[in-house]
Amino acid sequence: MIETLTQAFAAVQGWLFESAVQPLVFHLGLMAYVEDAHVAVGTVMIGIIEIAVLYALLKPLEAWRPIEPSQDRKAIRADVIYTWLHRLGVLPLLVFLLLVIPMTELDAWLRMNDIVRPNIEDLIPGLARNSIGAFVIYVIVIDFVEYWLHRLQHRFHWWWALHSLHHSQRQMSFWTDDRNHLLDDVLTAAAVAMVALAIGVASSQFVLIVVVTRMIESLSHVNARLHFGTIGDRLLVSPRYHRRHHAIGAGHEGVYRGVNFATLFPLWDMLFRTADFKPVFEPTGIRDQLQGRDYGVGFWRQQVLGVVRLKHALLGRNAYPS
Ligand SMILES: [Zn+2]
Ligand SMILES: [Zn+2]
């Protein structure tokens, strides 16, 4: 079954590439990038399939048991744009282009100095032959890194100036996951990609990790009264668990400036005392929005206001809601 699907995917990818993309690449004289263009076609296809699956699964969930009626269509529209930008690979591509030159240079330097990059598969005996085991370890390591990046997004004023855009959605839906400032995206994606490269994740494994993580993240933003039960909520981030992270007040105030930072596994929150399993579905947003602070409704306005907040934070003016 999986093999048939993979073959069908490769066939469509090949057809699209040969009939539309390759001629364009040659026409533009970009022959050196022909292989990258082939990969890009695959990335776009994965994104389209992903959005179709999410829509088919999560839209009915939102219709079935919504937490709140979706009244603000305009606010959701921007989130849809973020999702398409992300899942079609525009942002990952940007990060890849930014990273590929320094990484190639670093690689060459390491080789010149006879330094072998550490690789988890070499460190743990038998792991190289156990691809599922290796995959699970990579997912855990990357999720741990994402937990701490998220803690820092709330901890540093300048980073919160950008990340607060994600929290400013008061009409949450499964589209909300990718609502981030582009600078914030580049920073986090670059950090995660660097860790993935450093621990030796192969690119095919990385794609799978990214797709699985993104699907669960979309689910955790869904506008539906859903949780996984007392035990399930402690094993995997549920919509109720992540909604607490978006709650006005609890999501961005207190000792740790928020709760429930985990992306996939609440284990990190439990270990570092930031877990909050309160069984509630509260209004989402940031406290200063109640006092009238504007985070923008449209995509560009949100991006510009993010830069303004960042500038204020760097100049020492308070970007964090008190
Ligand atoms: Zn956050
Ligand atoms: Zn979120």
mmCIF file of C-alpha atoms and ligand atoms in Angstrom:
data_model
loop_
_atom_site.group_PDB
_atom_site.id
_atom_site.type_symbol
_atom_site.label_atom_id
_atom_site.label_comp_id
_atom_site.label_asym_id
_atom_site.label_seq_id
_atom_site.Cartn_x
_atom_site.Cartn_y
_atom_site.Cartn_z
ATOM 1 C CA MET A 1 0.000 0.000 0.000
ATOM 2 C CA ILE A 2 2.686 2.496 1.093
ATOM 3 C CA GLU A 3 4.827 1.406 -1.839
ATOM 4 C CA THR A 4 1.984 1.990 -4.322
ATOM 5 C CA LEU A 5 1.341 5.437 -2.847
ATOM 6 C CA THR A 6 5.041 6.310 -2.982
ATOM 7 C CA GLN A 7 5.208 5.193 -6.608
ATOM 8 C CA ALA A 8 2.091 7.187 -7.525
ATOM 9 C CA PHE A 9 3.550 10.236 -5.770
ATOM 10 C CA ALA A 10 6.862 9.888 -7.628
ATOM 11 C CA ALA A 11 5.012 9.458 -10.941
ATOM 12 C CA VAL A 12 2.971 12.651 -10.466
ATOM 13 C CA GLN A 13 6.066 14.489 -9.249
ATOM 14 C CA GLY A 14 7.998 13.354 -12.347
ATOM 15 C CA TRP A 15 5.179 14.312 -14.692
ATOM 16 C CA LEU A 16 4.712 17.764 -13.143
ATOM 17 C CA PHE A 17 8.429 18.350 -13.164
ATOM 18 C CA GLU A 18 8.991 17.316 -16.764
ATOM 19 C CA SER A 19 5.959 19.011 -18.217
ATOM 20 C CA ALA A 20 6.017 22.305 -16.331
ATOM 21 C CA VAL A 21 9.041 22.945 -14.146
ATOM 22 C CA GLN A 22 11.996 21.586 -16.110
ATOM 23 C CA PRO A 23 11.234 23.609 -19.261
ATOM 24 C CA LEU A 24 10.981 26.739 -17.125
ATOM 25 C CA VAL A 25 14.261 25.982 -15.332
ATOM 26 C CA PHE A 26 16.040 25.524 -18.687
ATOM 27 C CA HIS A 27 14.378 28.568 -20.162
ATOM 28 C CA LEU A 28 15.692 30.668 -17.282
ATOM 29 C CA GLY A 29 19.158 29.169 -17.629
ATOM 30 C CA LEU A 30 19.095 27.709 -14.112
ATOM 31 C CA MET A 31 20.276 24.210 -15.073
ATOM 32 C CA ALA A 32 22.491 23.987 -11.986
ATOM 33 C CA TYR A 33 19.361 23.959 -9.821
ATOM 34 C CA VAL A 34 17.487 21.291 -11.719
ATOM 35 C CA GLU A 35 17.710 18.754 -8.883
ATOM 36 C CA ASP A 36 16.611 21.293 -6.281
ATOM 37 C CA ALA A 37 13.650 22.159 -8.512
ATOM 38 C CA HIS A 38 12.663 18.484 -8.566
ATOM 39 C CA VAL A 39 12.762 18.373 -4.754
ATOM 40 C CA ALA A 40 10.758 21.618 -4.598
ATOM 41 C CA VAL A 41 7.980 20.059 -6.718
ATOM 42 C CA GLY A 42 7.799 17.223 -4.166
ATOM 43 C CA THR A 43 7.674 19.711 -1.269
ATOM 44 C CA VAL A 44 4.795 21.630 -2.837
ATOM 45 C CA MET A 45 2.918 18.375 -3.493
ATOM 46 C CA ILE A 46 3.376 17.239 0.132
ATOM 47 C CA GLY A 47 2.057 20.644 1.261
ATOM 48 C CA ILE A 48 -1.053 20.414 -0.898
ATOM 49 C CA ILE A 49 -1.803 16.852 0.265
ATOM 50 C CA GLU A 50 -1.222 17.913 3.865
ATOM 51 C CA ILE A 51 -3.632 20.847 3.666
ATOM 52 C CA ALA A 52 -6.247 18.678 1.930
ATOM 53 C CA VAL A 53 -5.980 16.027 4.675
ATOM 54 C CA LEU A 54 -6.113 18.647 7.444
ATOM 55 C CA TYR A 55 -9.128 20.288 5.870
ATOM 56 C CA ALA A 56 -10.946 16.968 5.449
ATOM 57 C CA LEU A 57 -10.252 15.888 9.047
ATOM 58 C CA LEU A 58 -10.268 19.080 11.075
ATOM 59 C CA LYS A 59 -12.964 21.163 9.401
ATOM 60 C CA PRO A 60 -15.684 18.609 10.357
ATOM 61 C CA LEU A 61 -14.272 18.571 13.921
ATOM 62 C CA GLU A 62 -14.723 22.344 14.129
ATOM 63 C CA ALA A 63 -18.271 22.028 12.819
ATOM 64 C CA TRP A 64 -19.050 19.149 15.189
ATOM 65 C CA ARG A 65 -18.204 20.677 18.544
ATOM 66 C CA PRO A 66 -16.880 24.232 18.245
ATOM 67 C CA ILE A 67 -15.581 25.992 21.364
ATOM 68 C CA GLU A 68 -16.804 29.307 19.979
ATOM 69 C CA PRO A 69 -18.599 30.373 16.788
ATOM 70 C CA SER A 70 -16.173 31.588 14.128
ATOM 71 C CA GLN A 71 -17.411 35.140 13.677
ATOM 72 C CA ASP A 72 -14.272 36.879 12.542
ATOM 73 C CA ARG A 73 -13.668 35.503 9.046
ATOM 74 C CA LYS A 74 -11.175 38.277 8.253
ATOM 75 C CA ALA A 75 -8.962 37.249 11.173
ATOM 76 C CA ILE A 76 -8.943 33.662 9.987
ATOM 77 C CA ARG A 77 -8.080 34.662 6.412
ATOM 78 C CA ALA A 78 -4.600 35.835 7.431
ATOM 79 C CA ASP A 79 -3.989 32.491 9.156
ATOM 80 C CA VAL A 80 -4.929 30.691 5.944
ATOM 81 C CA ILE A 81 -2.249 32.701 4.106
ATOM 82 C CA TYR A 82 0.359 31.752 6.727
ATOM 83 C CA THR A 83 -0.576 28.103 6.372
ATOM 84 C CA TRP A 84 -0.214 28.078 2.583
ATOM 85 C CA LEU A 85 3.092 29.954 2.762
ATOM 86 C CA HIS A 86 4.446 27.421 5.195
ATOM 87 C CA ARG A 87 3.133 24.175 3.924
ATOM 88 C CA LEU A 88 3.981 24.885 0.305
ATOM 89 C CA GLY A 89 7.552 25.180 1.423
ATOM 90 C CA VAL A 90 8.171 28.871 0.796
ATOM 91 C CA LEU A 91 9.530 29.439 4.289
ATOM 92 C CA PRO A 92 11.430 26.179 4.655
ATOM 93 C CA LEU A 93 12.992 26.968 1.279
ATOM 94 C CA LEU A 94 14.088 30.385 2.501
ATOM 95 C CA VAL A 95 15.692 28.841 5.569
ATOM 96 C CA PHE A 96 17.314 26.144 3.487
ATOM 97 C CA LEU A 97 18.855 28.754 1.190
ATOM 98 C CA LEU A 98 20.070 30.733 4.199
ATOM 99 C CA LEU A 99 21.557 27.648 5.806
ATOM 100 C CA VAL A 100 22.976 25.753 2.896
ATOM 101 C CA ILE A 101 25.972 28.043 2.296
ATOM 102 C CA PRO A 102 27.205 28.258 5.914
ATOM 103 C CA MET A 103 26.608 24.527 6.381
ATOM 104 C CA THR A 104 28.532 23.614 3.221
ATOM 105 C CA GLU A 105 31.395 25.823 4.347
ATOM 106 C CA LEU A 106 31.307 24.359 7.846
ATOM 107 C CA ASP A 107 31.351 20.867 6.357
ATOM 108 C CA ALA A 108 34.349 21.672 4.180
ATOM 109 C CA TRP A 109 36.181 23.194 7.152
ATOM 110 C CA LEU A 110 35.444 20.144 9.326
ATOM 111 C CA ARG A 111 36.664 17.810 6.604
ATOM 112 C CA MET A 112 39.822 19.841 6.085
ATOM 113 C CA ASN A 113 40.560 19.549 9.793
ATOM 114 C CA ASP A 114 39.662 15.848 9.931
ATOM 115 C CA ILE A 115 36.796 16.411 12.331
ATOM 116 C CA VAL A 116 33.898 13.996 12.059
ATOM 117 C CA ARG A 117 30.522 15.477 12.930
ATOM 118 C CA PRO A 118 28.849 13.629 15.839
ATOM 119 C CA ASN A 119 25.873 11.568 14.818
ATOM 120 C CA ILE A 120 23.344 9.976 17.173
ATOM 121 C CA GLU A 121 23.287 6.827 15.077
ATOM 122 C CA ASP A 122 27.011 6.377 15.707
ATOM 123 C CA LEU A 123 26.724 7.128 19.413
ATOM 124 C CA ILE A 124 24.044 4.538 20.219
ATOM 125 C CA PRO A 125 25.038 0.979 19.317
ATOM 126 C CA GLY A 126 22.645 -0.730 16.904
ATOM 127 C CA LEU A 127 20.699 2.415 16.086
ATOM 128 C CA ALA A 128 22.027 2.681 12.552
ATOM 129 C CA ARG A 129 20.236 -0.579 11.726
ATOM 130 C CA ASN A 130 17.018 0.390 13.512
ATOM 131 C CA SER A 131 15.413 3.106 11.421
ATOM 132 C CA ILE A 132 12.218 3.355 13.510
ATOM 133 C CA GLY A 133 14.240 3.635 16.720
ATOM 134 C CA ALA A 134 16.388 6.350 15.164
ATOM 135 C CA PHE A 135 13.296 8.186 13.943
ATOM 136 C CA VAL A 136 11.729 8.140 17.428
ATOM 137 C CA ILE A 137 14.926 9.469 19.003
ATOM 138 C CA TYR A 138 15.153 12.280 16.437
ATOM 139 C CA VAL A 139 11.526 13.265 17.085
ATOM 140 C CA ILE A 140 12.166 13.371 20.855
ATOM 141 C CA VAL A 141 15.384 15.395 20.535
ATOM 142 C CA ILE A 142 13.837 17.895 18.122
ATOM 143 C CA ASP A 143 10.723 18.265 20.287
ATOM 144 C CA PHE A 144 12.926 18.945 23.312
ATOM 145 C CA VAL A 145 14.765 21.662 21.380
ATOM 146 C CA GLU A 146 11.454 23.158 20.252
ATOM 147 C CA TYR A 147 10.240 23.250 23.853
ATOM 148 C CA TRP A 148 13.235 25.353 24.899
ATOM 149 C CA LEU A 149 13.047 27.616 21.865
ATOM 150 C CA HIS A 150 9.427 28.273 22.792
ATOM 151 C CA ARG A 151 10.406 29.023 26.391
ATOM 152 C CA LEU A 152 12.883 31.589 25.081
ATOM 153 C CA GLN A 153 10.266 33.096 22.756
ATOM 154 C CA HIS A 154 8.312 33.961 25.898
ATOM 155 C CA ARG A 155 11.344 34.792 28.055
ATOM 156 C CA PHE A 156 13.194 37.385 25.932
ATOM 157 C CA HIS A 157 11.342 40.648 25.403
ATOM 158 C CA TRP A 158 12.612 41.042 21.859
ATOM 159 C CA TRP A 159 11.561 37.502 20.953
ATOM 160 C CA TRP A 160 8.152 37.888 22.572
ATOM 161 C CA ALA A 161 7.729 41.046 20.458
ATOM 162 C CA LEU A 162 7.658 38.706 17.452
ATOM 163 C CA HIS A 163 6.081 35.591 18.973
ATOM 164 C CA SER A 164 3.161 37.568 20.441
ATOM 165 C CA LEU A 165 1.741 37.631 16.907
ATOM 166 C CA HIS A 166 1.064 33.897 17.274
ATOM 167 C CA HIS A 167 -0.789 34.571 20.528
ATOM 168 C CA SER A 168 -2.782 37.523 19.204
ATOM 169 C CA GLN A 169 -5.355 35.313 17.436
ATOM 170 C CA ARG A 170 -8.616 35.636 19.337
ATOM 171 C CA GLN A 171 -10.462 33.416 16.914
ATOM 172 C CA MET A 172 -8.365 30.283 16.983
ATOM 173 C CA SER A 173 -8.788 27.565 14.374
ATOM 174 C CA PHE A 174 -6.705 24.798 12.865
ATOM 175 C CA TRP A 175 -5.246 27.434 10.504
ATOM 176 C CA THR A 176 -3.634 29.298 13.431
ATOM 177 C CA ASP A 177 -0.546 27.118 13.817
ATOM 178 C CA ASP A 178 1.554 28.928 11.197
ATOM 179 C CA ARG A 179 0.544 32.431 12.231
ATOM 180 C CA ASN A 180 4.028 33.634 13.095
ATOM 181 C CA HIS A 181 6.220 36.567 12.275
ATOM 182 C CA LEU A 182 8.450 35.698 9.324
ATOM 183 C CA LEU A 183 11.585 36.680 11.277
ATOM 184 C CA ASP A 184 10.465 34.430 14.119
ATOM 185 C CA ASP A 185 9.941 31.599 11.637
ATOM 186 C CA VAL A 186 13.379 31.992 10.154
ATOM 187 C CA LEU A 187 14.977 31.977 13.613
ATOM 188 C CA THR A 188 13.185 28.895 14.916
ATOM 189 C CA ALA A 189 13.336 26.958 11.652
ATOM 190 C CA ALA A 190 17.070 27.664 11.318
ATOM 191 C CA ALA A 191 17.704 26.545 14.905
ATOM 192 C CA VAL A 192 15.740 23.312 14.426
ATOM 193 C CA ALA A 193 17.331 22.593 11.044
ATOM 194 C CA MET A 194 20.787 23.138 12.513
ATOM 195 C CA VAL A 195 20.093 20.716 15.364
ATOM 196 C CA ALA A 196 18.721 18.186 12.864
ATOM 197 C CA LEU A 197 21.865 18.495 10.769
ATOM 198 C CA ALA A 198 24.103 18.301 13.839
ATOM 199 C CA ILE A 199 22.592 15.062 15.114
ATOM 200 C CA GLY A 200 22.624 13.484 11.677
ATOM 201 C CA VAL A 201 18.970 13.424 10.605
ATOM 202 C CA ALA A 202 18.727 12.447 6.937
ATOM 203 C CA SER A 203 16.698 14.840 4.793
ATOM 204 C CA SER A 204 13.995 12.233 4.027
ATOM 205 C CA GLN A 205 13.573 11.581 7.773
ATOM 206 C CA PHE A 206 13.515 15.312 8.442
ATOM 207 C CA VAL A 207 10.664 15.815 5.952
ATOM 208 C CA LEU A 208 8.651 13.093 7.675
ATOM 209 C CA ILE A 209 9.336 14.579 11.140
ATOM 210 C CA VAL A 210 8.306 18.035 9.929
ATOM 211 C CA VAL A 211 5.085 16.765 8.308
ATOM 212 C CA VAL A 212 4.036 14.680 11.343
ATOM 213 C CA THR A 213 4.818 17.550 13.741
ATOM 214 C CA ARG A 214 2.928 20.069 11.609
ATOM 215 C CA MET A 215 -0.180 17.883 11.436
ATOM 216 C CA ILE A 216 -0.277 17.488 15.231
ATOM 217 C CA GLU A 217 0.311 21.224 15.667
ATOM 218 C CA SER A 218 -2.626 22.017 13.390
ATOM 219 C CA LEU A 219 -4.789 19.655 15.422
ATOM 220 C CA SER A 220 -3.719 21.330 18.661
ATOM 221 C CA HIS A 221 -5.082 24.697 17.431
ATOM 222 C CA VAL A 222 -8.446 23.333 16.293
ATOM 223 C CA ASN A 223 -11.564 25.191 17.419
ATOM 224 C CA ALA A 224 -13.127 22.061 18.929
ATOM 225 C CA ARG A 225 -13.845 20.854 22.451
ATOM 226 C CA LEU A 226 -11.314 18.084 22.397
ATOM 227 C CA HIS A 227 -8.868 16.480 24.772
ATOM 228 C CA PHE A 228 -7.240 13.059 25.026
ATOM 229 C CA GLY A 229 -8.309 12.175 28.588
ATOM 230 C CA THR A 230 -6.305 12.363 31.805
ATOM 231 C CA ILE A 231 -3.512 10.098 30.591
ATOM 232 C CA GLY A 232 -3.659 10.962 26.883
ATOM 233 C CA ASP A 233 -3.294 14.688 27.595
ATOM 234 C CA ARG A 234 -0.042 13.906 29.393
ATOM 235 C CA LEU A 235 1.297 11.895 26.471
ATOM 236 C CA LEU A 236 0.520 14.154 23.536
ATOM 237 C CA VAL A 237 -0.393 17.843 23.260
ATOM 238 C CA SER A 238 -4.167 18.040 22.831
ATOM 239 C CA PRO A 239 -6.312 20.949 21.599
ATOM 240 C CA ARG A 240 -7.394 21.694 25.188
ATOM 241 C CA TYR A 241 -3.809 21.605 26.431
ATOM 242 C CA HIS A 242 -2.530 23.974 23.763
ATOM 243 C CA ARG A 243 -5.524 26.284 24.097
ATOM 244 C CA ARG A 244 -4.409 26.904 27.687
ATOM 245 C CA HIS A 245 -1.136 28.132 26.158
ATOM 246 C CA HIS A 246 -3.174 30.656 24.154
ATOM 247 C CA ALA A 247 -5.412 31.722 27.069
ATOM 248 C CA ILE A 248 -5.475 35.432 27.889
ATOM 249 C CA GLY A 249 -3.331 35.714 31.029
ATOM 250 C CA ALA A 250 -2.253 32.116 31.747
ATOM 251 C CA GLY A 251 -0.713 31.776 28.272
ATOM 252 C CA HIS A 252 1.763 34.640 28.661
ATOM 253 C CA GLU A 253 1.951 35.702 32.321
ATOM 254 C CA GLY A 254 3.310 34.266 35.557
ATOM 255 C CA VAL A 255 6.770 33.074 36.616
ATOM 256 C CA TYR A 256 7.520 31.397 33.288
ATOM 257 C CA ARG A 257 5.499 33.882 31.218
ATOM 258 C CA GLY A 258 3.109 31.210 30.120
ATOM 259 C CA VAL A 259 2.311 27.522 30.473
ATOM 260 C CA ASN A 260 2.131 24.465 28.210
ATOM 261 C CA PHE A 261 5.027 25.300 25.885
ATOM 262 C CA ALA A 262 5.407 21.786 24.460
ATOM 263 C CA THR A 263 4.863 21.133 20.774
ATOM 264 C CA LEU A 264 4.294 17.362 20.882
ATOM 265 C CA PHE A 265 5.086 15.949 24.327
ATOM 266 C CA PRO A 266 3.725 17.562 27.536
ATOM 267 C CA LEU A 267 6.491 15.596 29.280
ATOM 268 C CA TRP A 268 8.823 18.617 28.930
ATOM 269 C CA ASP A 269 6.280 20.897 30.608
ATOM 270 C CA MET A 270 5.837 18.347 33.384
ATOM 271 C CA LEU A 271 9.611 18.027 33.880
ATOM 272 C CA PHE A 272 10.228 21.774 33.937
ATOM 273 C CA ARG A 273 7.093 22.724 35.901
ATOM 274 C CA THR A 274 5.275 24.570 33.165
ATOM 275 C CA ALA A 275 2.408 22.105 32.660
ATOM 276 C CA ASP A 276 -1.156 23.213 33.348
ATOM 277 C CA PHE A 277 -3.865 20.601 32.795
ATOM 278 C CA LYS A 278 -6.780 22.783 33.930
ATOM 279 C CA PRO A 279 -9.808 21.352 32.093
ATOM 280 C CA VAL A 280 -11.073 24.587 30.578
ATOM 281 C CA PHE A 281 -11.534 26.152 27.150
ATOM 282 C CA GLU A 282 -10.876 29.847 27.658
ATOM 283 C CA PRO A 283 -10.905 32.913 25.402
ATOM 284 C CA THR A 284 -7.576 33.283 23.586
ATOM 285 C CA GLY A 285 -5.370 36.305 23.005
ATOM 286 C CA ILE A 286 -3.069 38.665 24.903
ATOM 287 C CA ARG A 287 -4.109 40.769 27.862
ATOM 288 C CA ASP A 288 -3.107 44.095 26.272
ATOM 289 C CA GLN A 289 -5.493 43.439 23.383
ATOM 290 C CA LEU A 290 -8.288 43.942 25.899
ATOM 291 C CA GLN A 291 -6.860 47.425 26.470
ATOM 292 C CA GLY A 292 -6.891 48.085 22.764
ATOM 293 C CA ARG A 293 -3.413 47.101 21.563
ATOM 294 C CA ASP A 294 -3.497 46.361 17.859
ATOM 295 C CA TYR A 295 -1.585 43.383 16.454
ATOM 296 C CA GLY A 296 -3.046 43.799 12.962
ATOM 297 C CA VAL A 297 -5.701 41.870 11.113
ATOM 298 C CA GLY A 298 -4.133 41.449 7.674
ATOM 299 C CA PHE A 299 -0.881 39.660 6.883
ATOM 300 C CA TRP A 300 1.276 42.702 6.011
ATOM 301 C CA ARG A 301 -0.011 44.837 8.863
ATOM 302 C CA GLN A 302 0.846 42.022 11.284
ATOM 303 C CA GLN A 303 4.349 41.757 9.857
ATOM 304 C CA VAL A 304 4.977 45.508 10.053
ATOM 305 C CA LEU A 305 3.642 45.791 13.609
ATOM 306 C CA GLY A 306 5.888 42.890 14.604
ATOM 307 C CA VAL A 307 8.958 44.784 13.394
ATOM 308 C CA VAL A 308 7.790 47.898 15.268
ATOM 309 C CA ARG A 309 7.395 45.886 18.489
ATOM 310 C CA LEU A 310 10.809 44.342 17.942
ATOM 311 C CA LYS A 311 12.380 47.758 17.498
ATOM 312 C CA HIS A 312 10.789 49.006 20.736
ATOM 313 C CA ALA A 313 11.942 45.906 22.600
ATOM 314 C CA LEU A 314 15.514 46.328 21.352
ATOM 315 C CA LEU A 315 15.479 49.974 22.331
ATOM 316 C CA GLY A 316 14.498 48.947 25.847
ATOM 317 C CA ARG A 317 10.870 49.963 25.729
ATOM 318 C CA ASN A 318 8.628 47.334 27.161
ATOM 319 C CA ALA A 319 7.323 44.918 24.525
ATOM 320 C CA TYR A 320 6.027 42.500 27.076
ATOM 321 C CA PRO A 321 2.504 43.093 28.404
ATOM 322 C CA SER A 322 2.721 43.911 32.091
HETATM 323 ZN ZN ZN B 1 3.817 30.721 22.778
HETATM 324 ZN ZN ZN B 2 -0.113 27.896 19.231
#
